[in-house]
GROMACS .gro file of C-alpha atoms in nm:
model
  262
    1MET     CA    1   3.322  -3.529  -2.271
    2LYS     CA    2   3.304  -3.415  -1.914
    3LYS     CA    3   3.563  -3.112  -1.977
    4ILE     CA    4   3.332  -3.048  -2.269
    5LEU     CA    5   2.998  -3.050  -1.979
    6LEU     CA    6   3.210  -2.884  -1.786
    7VAL     CA    7   3.266  -2.597  -2.014
    8LEU     CA    8   2.878  -2.557  -2.115
    9SER     CA    9   2.791  -2.564  -1.760
   10VAL     CA   10   3.051  -2.298  -1.742
   11VAL     CA   11   2.972  -2.113  -2.034
   12LEU     CA   12   2.539  -2.125  -1.929
   13ILE     CA   13   2.597  -2.023  -1.514
   14VAL     CA   14   2.753  -1.738  -1.676
   15PHE     CA   15   2.468  -1.682  -1.970
   16LEU     CA   16   2.247  -1.684  -1.656
   17ALA     CA   17   2.466  -1.472  -1.430
   18ALA     CA   18   2.415  -1.192  -1.749
   19CYS     CA   19   2.090  -1.267  -1.741
   20GLY     CA   20   1.987  -1.145  -1.429
   21GLU     CA   21   2.232  -0.862  -1.442
   22LYS     CA   22   2.015  -0.734  -1.765
   23GLU     CA   23   1.664  -0.757  -1.560
   24GLU     CA   24   1.824  -0.574  -1.279
   25THR     CA   25   2.001  -0.297  -1.460
   26ASP     CA   26   1.678  -0.322  -1.662
   27SER     CA   27   1.390  -0.208  -1.411
   28LEU     CA   28   1.574   0.142  -1.358
   29GLN     CA   29   1.684   0.212  -1.694
   30LYS     CA   30   1.301   0.113  -1.801
   31VAL     CA   31   1.162   0.380  -1.680
   32LEU     CA   32   1.412   0.703  -1.698
   33ASP     CA   33   1.425   0.532  -2.060
   34GLN     CA   34   1.055   0.617  -2.152
   35GLY     CA   35   1.059   0.910  -1.930
   36TYR     CA   36   0.729   0.784  -1.661
   37ILE     CA   37   0.685   0.593  -1.377
   38THR     CA   38   0.327   0.419  -1.330
   39LEU     CA   39   0.205   0.384  -0.990
   40GLY     CA   40  -0.073   0.169  -0.890
   41LEU     CA   41  -0.360   0.306  -0.625
   42ASP     CA   42  -0.649   0.218  -0.491
   43ASP     CA   43  -0.790   0.632  -0.551
   44THR     CA   44  -1.076   0.621  -0.191
   45PHE     CA   45  -0.748   0.569  -0.029
   46ALA     CA   46  -0.742   0.884   0.248
   47PRO     CA   47  -0.589   1.032   0.291
   48LEU     CA   48  -0.258   0.876   0.146
   49GLY     CA   49  -0.400   0.883  -0.197
   50PHE     CA   50  -0.750   0.986  -0.341
   51ARG     CA   51  -0.952   1.141  -0.570
   52ASP     CA   52  -1.031   1.581  -0.390
   53GLU     CA   53  -1.335   1.799  -0.474
   54ASP     CA   54  -1.226   1.847  -0.824
   55GLY     CA   55  -1.098   1.479  -0.938
   56GLU     CA   56  -0.791   1.521  -0.899
   57VAL     CA   57  -0.558   1.193  -0.698
   58VAL     CA   58  -0.370   1.382  -0.407
   59GLY     CA   59  -0.288   1.233  -0.098
   60PHE     CA   60   0.023   1.191   0.112
   61ASP     CA   61   0.145   0.932  -0.087
   62ILE     CA   62   0.094   1.106  -0.358
   63ASP     CA   63   0.327   1.397  -0.252
   64LEU     CA   64   0.582   1.102  -0.275
   65ALA     CA   65   0.575   0.937  -0.531
   66LYS     CA   66   0.598   1.323  -0.711
   67ALA     CA   67   0.911   1.369  -0.503
   68VAL     CA   68   1.006   1.066  -0.574
   69ALA     CA   69   0.952   1.086  -0.948
   70LEU     CA   70   1.083   1.434  -0.971
   71GLU     CA   71   1.441   1.344  -0.852
   72LEU     CA   72   1.430   1.030  -1.060
   73GLY     CA   73   1.362   1.302  -1.324
   74VAL     CA   74   1.040   1.131  -1.507
   75GLU     CA   75   0.747   1.227  -1.521
   76LEU     CA   76   0.471   1.053  -1.257
   77ARG     CA   77   0.173   0.871  -1.418
   78ILE     CA   78  -0.122   0.771  -1.180
   79GLN     CA   79  -0.374   0.443  -1.246
   80PRO     CA   80  -0.587   0.321  -1.085
   81ILE     CA   81  -0.628  -0.023  -1.026
   82GLU     CA   82  -0.946  -0.285  -0.838
   83TRP     CA   83  -0.716  -0.277  -0.455
   84ASP     CA   84  -0.766  -0.756  -0.556
   85SER     CA   85  -0.587  -0.677  -0.875
   86LYS     CA   86  -0.251  -0.526  -0.687
   87VAL     CA   87  -0.017  -0.757  -0.819
   88LEU     CA   88  -0.166  -0.875  -1.183
   89GLU     CA   89  -0.189  -0.562  -1.207
   90LEU     CA   90   0.233  -0.556  -1.140
   91ASN     CA   91   0.307  -0.859  -1.329
   92SER     CA   92   0.120  -0.745  -1.597
   93GLY     CA   93   0.309  -0.378  -1.733
   94ASN     CA   94   0.068  -0.212  -1.652
   95ILE     CA   95   0.193  -0.024  -1.317
   96ASP     CA   96   0.549  -0.002  -1.279
   97MET     CA   97   0.485  -0.007  -0.849
   98ILE     CA   98   0.268   0.017  -0.572
   99TRP     CA   99   0.213   0.350  -0.354
  100ASN     CA  100  -0.076   0.346  -0.180
  101GLY     CA  101  -0.044   0.222   0.213
  102LEU     CA  102   0.073  -0.083   0.113
  103THR     CA  103   0.115  -0.303   0.389
  104ILE     CA  104   0.398  -0.549   0.439
  105THR     CA  105   0.386  -0.890   0.518
  106ASP     CA  106   0.550  -1.281   0.489
  107GLU     CA  107   0.256  -1.350   0.252
  108ARG     CA  108   0.285  -1.048   0.047
  109LEU     CA  109   0.699  -1.037   0.045
  110LEU     CA  110   0.628  -1.388  -0.209
  111THR     CA  111   0.490  -1.146  -0.444
  112ILE     CA  112   0.564  -0.796  -0.407
  113ASN     CA  113   0.956  -0.658  -0.421
  114PHE     CA  114   0.896  -0.386  -0.100
  115SER     CA  115   1.108  -0.101  -0.001
  116GLU     CA  116   1.284   0.035   0.313
  117PRO     CA  117   0.920   0.063   0.514
  118TYR     CA  118   0.834   0.472   0.472
  119LEU     CA  119   0.521   0.397   0.796
  120ASN     CA  120   0.405   0.265   1.046
  121ASN     CA  121  -0.039   0.193   1.070
  122ARG     CA  122  -0.206  -0.033   1.302
  123GLN     CA  123  -0.542  -0.181   1.165
  124ILE     CA  124  -0.829  -0.070   1.402
  125VAL     CA  125  -1.207  -0.090   1.451
  126LEU     CA  126  -1.387   0.212   1.306
  127VAL     CA  127  -1.795   0.218   1.484
  128ARG     CA  128  -2.102   0.454   1.407
  129THR     CA  129  -2.059   0.699   1.686
  130GLY     CA  130  -2.246   0.626   2.029
  131PHE     CA  131  -2.139   0.183   1.938
  132GLU     CA  132  -1.877   0.096   2.230
  133LEU     CA  133  -1.674  -0.137   2.149
  134LEU     CA  134  -1.317  -0.188   2.435
  135ASP     CA  135  -1.262  -0.467   2.295
  136VAL     CA  136  -1.128  -0.728   1.970
  137GLU     CA  137  -1.401  -1.003   2.051
  138ASP     CA  138  -1.709  -0.751   2.142
  139LEU     CA  139  -1.647  -0.835   1.750
  140SER     CA  140  -1.820  -1.173   1.856
  141GLY     CA  141  -2.188  -1.150   1.663
  142LEU     CA  142  -2.129  -0.838   1.461
  143ALA     CA  143  -2.168  -0.758   1.074
  144VAL     CA  144  -1.774  -0.681   1.003
  145GLY     CA  145  -1.663  -0.481   0.638
  146VAL     CA  146  -1.341  -0.581   0.513
  147GLN     CA  147  -1.260  -0.425   0.128
  148ILE     CA  148  -1.117  -0.756  -0.039
  149ASP     CA  149  -0.788  -0.853  -0.013
  150SER     CA  150  -0.667  -0.535   0.227
  151SER     CA  151  -0.379  -0.605   0.501
  152GLY     CA  152  -0.746  -0.606   0.728
  153GLN     CA  153  -0.911  -0.849   0.584
  154SER     CA  154  -0.587  -1.100   0.663
  155ALA     CA  155  -0.562  -0.939   1.039
  156LEU     CA  156  -0.930  -1.041   1.102
  157GLU     CA  157  -0.887  -1.377   0.961
  158ALA     CA  158  -0.518  -1.417   1.110
  159ASN     CA  159  -0.762  -1.302   1.485
  160SER     CA  160  -0.858  -1.577   1.701
  161VAL     CA  161  -1.235  -1.368   1.690
  162PHE     CA  162  -1.294  -1.416   1.380
  163SER     CA  163  -1.448  -1.744   1.341
  164SER     CA  164  -1.724  -1.603   1.627
  165ILE     CA  165  -1.846  -1.282   1.410
  166GLY     CA  166  -2.179  -1.288   1.271
  167GLU     CA  167  -2.164  -1.196   0.909
  168TYR     CA  168  -1.811  -1.081   0.699
  169VAL     CA  169  -1.876  -0.854   0.448
  170LYS     CA  170  -1.638  -0.834   0.156
  171PHE     CA  171  -1.642  -0.477   0.065
  172ASN     CA  172  -1.393  -0.334  -0.342
  173THR     CA  173  -1.361  -0.004  -0.173
  174PHE     CA  174  -1.395   0.157   0.173
  175THR     CA  175  -1.634   0.479   0.080
  176GLU     CA  176  -1.885   0.151   0.030
  177ALA     CA  177  -1.820  -0.018   0.395
  178LEU     CA  178  -1.865   0.327   0.468
  179LEU     CA  179  -2.180   0.404   0.343
  180ASP     CA  180  -2.272   0.046   0.483
  181LEU     CA  181  -2.146   0.130   0.785
  182GLU     CA  182  -2.302   0.475   0.817
  183SER     CA  183  -2.659   0.308   0.742
  184SER     CA  184  -2.663   0.039   1.028
  185ARG     CA  185  -2.627  -0.272   0.694
  186ILE     CA  186  -2.258  -0.400   0.914
  187ASP     CA  187  -2.168  -0.327   1.255
  188VAL     CA  188  -1.802  -0.279   1.268
  189ILE     CA  189  -1.529  -0.183   0.989
  190VAL     CA  190  -1.134  -0.365   1.016
  191ILE     CA  191  -0.891  -0.037   0.865
  192ASP     CA  192  -0.615   0.137   0.850
  193GLU     CA  193  -0.602   0.355   1.210
  194ILE     CA  194  -0.439   0.568   0.931
  195MET     CA  195  -0.712   0.649   0.684
  196ALA     CA  196  -0.979   0.609   0.978
  197ARG     CA  197  -0.835   0.852   1.220
  198TYR     CA  198  -0.854   1.052   0.834
  199ILE     CA  199  -1.218   1.024   0.791
  200VAL     CA  200  -1.315   1.072   1.074
  201SER     CA  201  -1.119   1.452   1.152
  202GLN     CA  202  -1.320   1.451   0.823
  203ASN     CA  203  -1.694   1.503   0.926
  204THR     CA  204  -1.791   1.373   0.595
  205TYR     CA  205  -1.904   1.090   0.807
  206ASN     CA  206  -2.162   0.963   1.176
  207VAL     CA  207  -1.832   0.687   1.348
  208SER     CA  208  -1.548   0.687   1.491
  209VAL     CA  209  -1.242   0.506   1.582
  210THR     CA  210  -1.217   0.259   1.894
  211GLU     CA  211  -0.902   0.217   2.028
  212VAL     CA  212  -0.940  -0.175   1.982
  213SER     CA  213  -0.667  -0.322   1.720
  214LEU     CA  214  -0.546  -0.610   1.542
  215GLY     CA  215  -0.128  -0.558   1.544
  216ASP     CA  216   0.055  -0.355   1.422
  217GLU     CA  217   0.214  -0.276   1.082
  218GLU     CA  218   0.441  -0.104   0.849
  219TYR     CA  219   0.392   0.020   0.488
  220GLY     CA  220   0.607  -0.026   0.178
  221VAL     CA  221   0.658   0.057  -0.146
  222GLY     CA  222   0.548  -0.225  -0.425
  223PHE     CA  223   0.781  -0.304  -0.693
  224ARG     CA  224   0.839  -0.589  -0.942
  225LEU     CA  225   0.985  -0.943  -0.768
  226GLY     CA  226   1.355  -0.908  -0.960
  227GLU     CA  227   1.426  -0.575  -1.037
  228ASP     CA  228   1.622  -0.426  -0.754
  229THR     CA  229   1.755  -0.125  -0.917
  230LEU     CA  230   1.448   0.023  -0.935
  231ARG     CA  231   1.360   0.001  -0.582
  232LEU     CA  232   1.689   0.048  -0.452
  233ARG     CA  233   1.704   0.343  -0.633
  234VAL     CA  234   1.348   0.426  -0.513
  235ASP     CA  235   1.484   0.414  -0.130
  236GLU     CA  236   1.764   0.617  -0.183
  237ILE     CA  237   1.573   0.910  -0.319
  238LEU     CA  238   1.323   0.878   0.047
  239ASN     CA  239   1.623   0.830   0.239
  240GLN     CA  240   1.778   1.132   0.081
  241LEU     CA  241   1.469   1.343   0.066
  242SER     CA  242   1.425   1.257   0.476
  243ALA     CA  243   1.795   1.348   0.537
  244ASP     CA  244   1.683   1.681   0.363
  245GLY     CA  245   1.341   1.772   0.577
  246GLU     CA  246   1.130   1.704   0.283
  247THR     CA  247   0.936   1.413   0.417
  248ALA     CA  248   0.902   1.583   0.728
  249THR     CA  249   0.747   1.891   0.555
  250ILE     CA  250   0.516   1.680   0.330
  251SER     CA  251   0.376   1.442   0.654
  252VAL     CA  252   0.268   1.797   0.811
  253LYS     CA  253   0.114   1.934   0.525
  254TRP     CA  254  -0.132   1.577   0.603
  255PHE     CA  255  -0.148   1.456   0.948
  256GLY     CA  256   0.011   1.782   1.130
  257GLU     CA  257   0.294   1.638   1.228
  258ASP     CA  258   0.637   1.442   1.063
  259ILE     CA  259   0.533   1.063   1.116
  260PHE     CA  260   0.766   0.954   0.821
  261ILE     CA  261   1.015   0.663   0.938
  262ASN     CA  262   1.332   0.785   0.886
   0.00000   0.00000   0.00000
């Protein structure tokens, strides 16, 4: 009887291992077989992924993803999503990856399979032009805006100053937050530095970047947990594009310098 149980146990282990192998293989093969890869994003997150004057989704991350899709030999499909539903969209199969200034955090590592980091970033404070803010402690008593389920929200809530801020306002998009900032309905926004500096450079809003930081971070591409072959192939392609100088070209186009993590 013990021998029979031992044999059954071995068979079960081999079966489960085979299933695991199949699941990993399927993530890349599925994309190759279907002929396209679907990218999920918040389409207001300039300059990484946003709509231009013609309504087309453009940006640094979009150009990188297009270069990766070209190497994969598949079409890149872009799917705008609600940012606070990104993991649900990923796990349901509506998208194959989240590529949109997605910060790598310990919390997100529990639900998202991240690529290697490709950009450095900070969470900083954006204010109306003329509004002075010198330190994180100056947020005390202020009306502070964040995007729902953003790394800015997480950084603020993890900071000791959070307990002393005034009104706390969560927005679906940074566009909504910027409108409220300009109209003085909120005092400041906690936002990704990369996006904040791009916003200021466009002179669309009467806002200024401060040097008040709530922490350094890195961006990565997000995939479904357990789907390693697709993630590893994307990492491989990005490393090759970096070696060939293409990531530098894309970076200079959007930022005026090469800020891709090599």
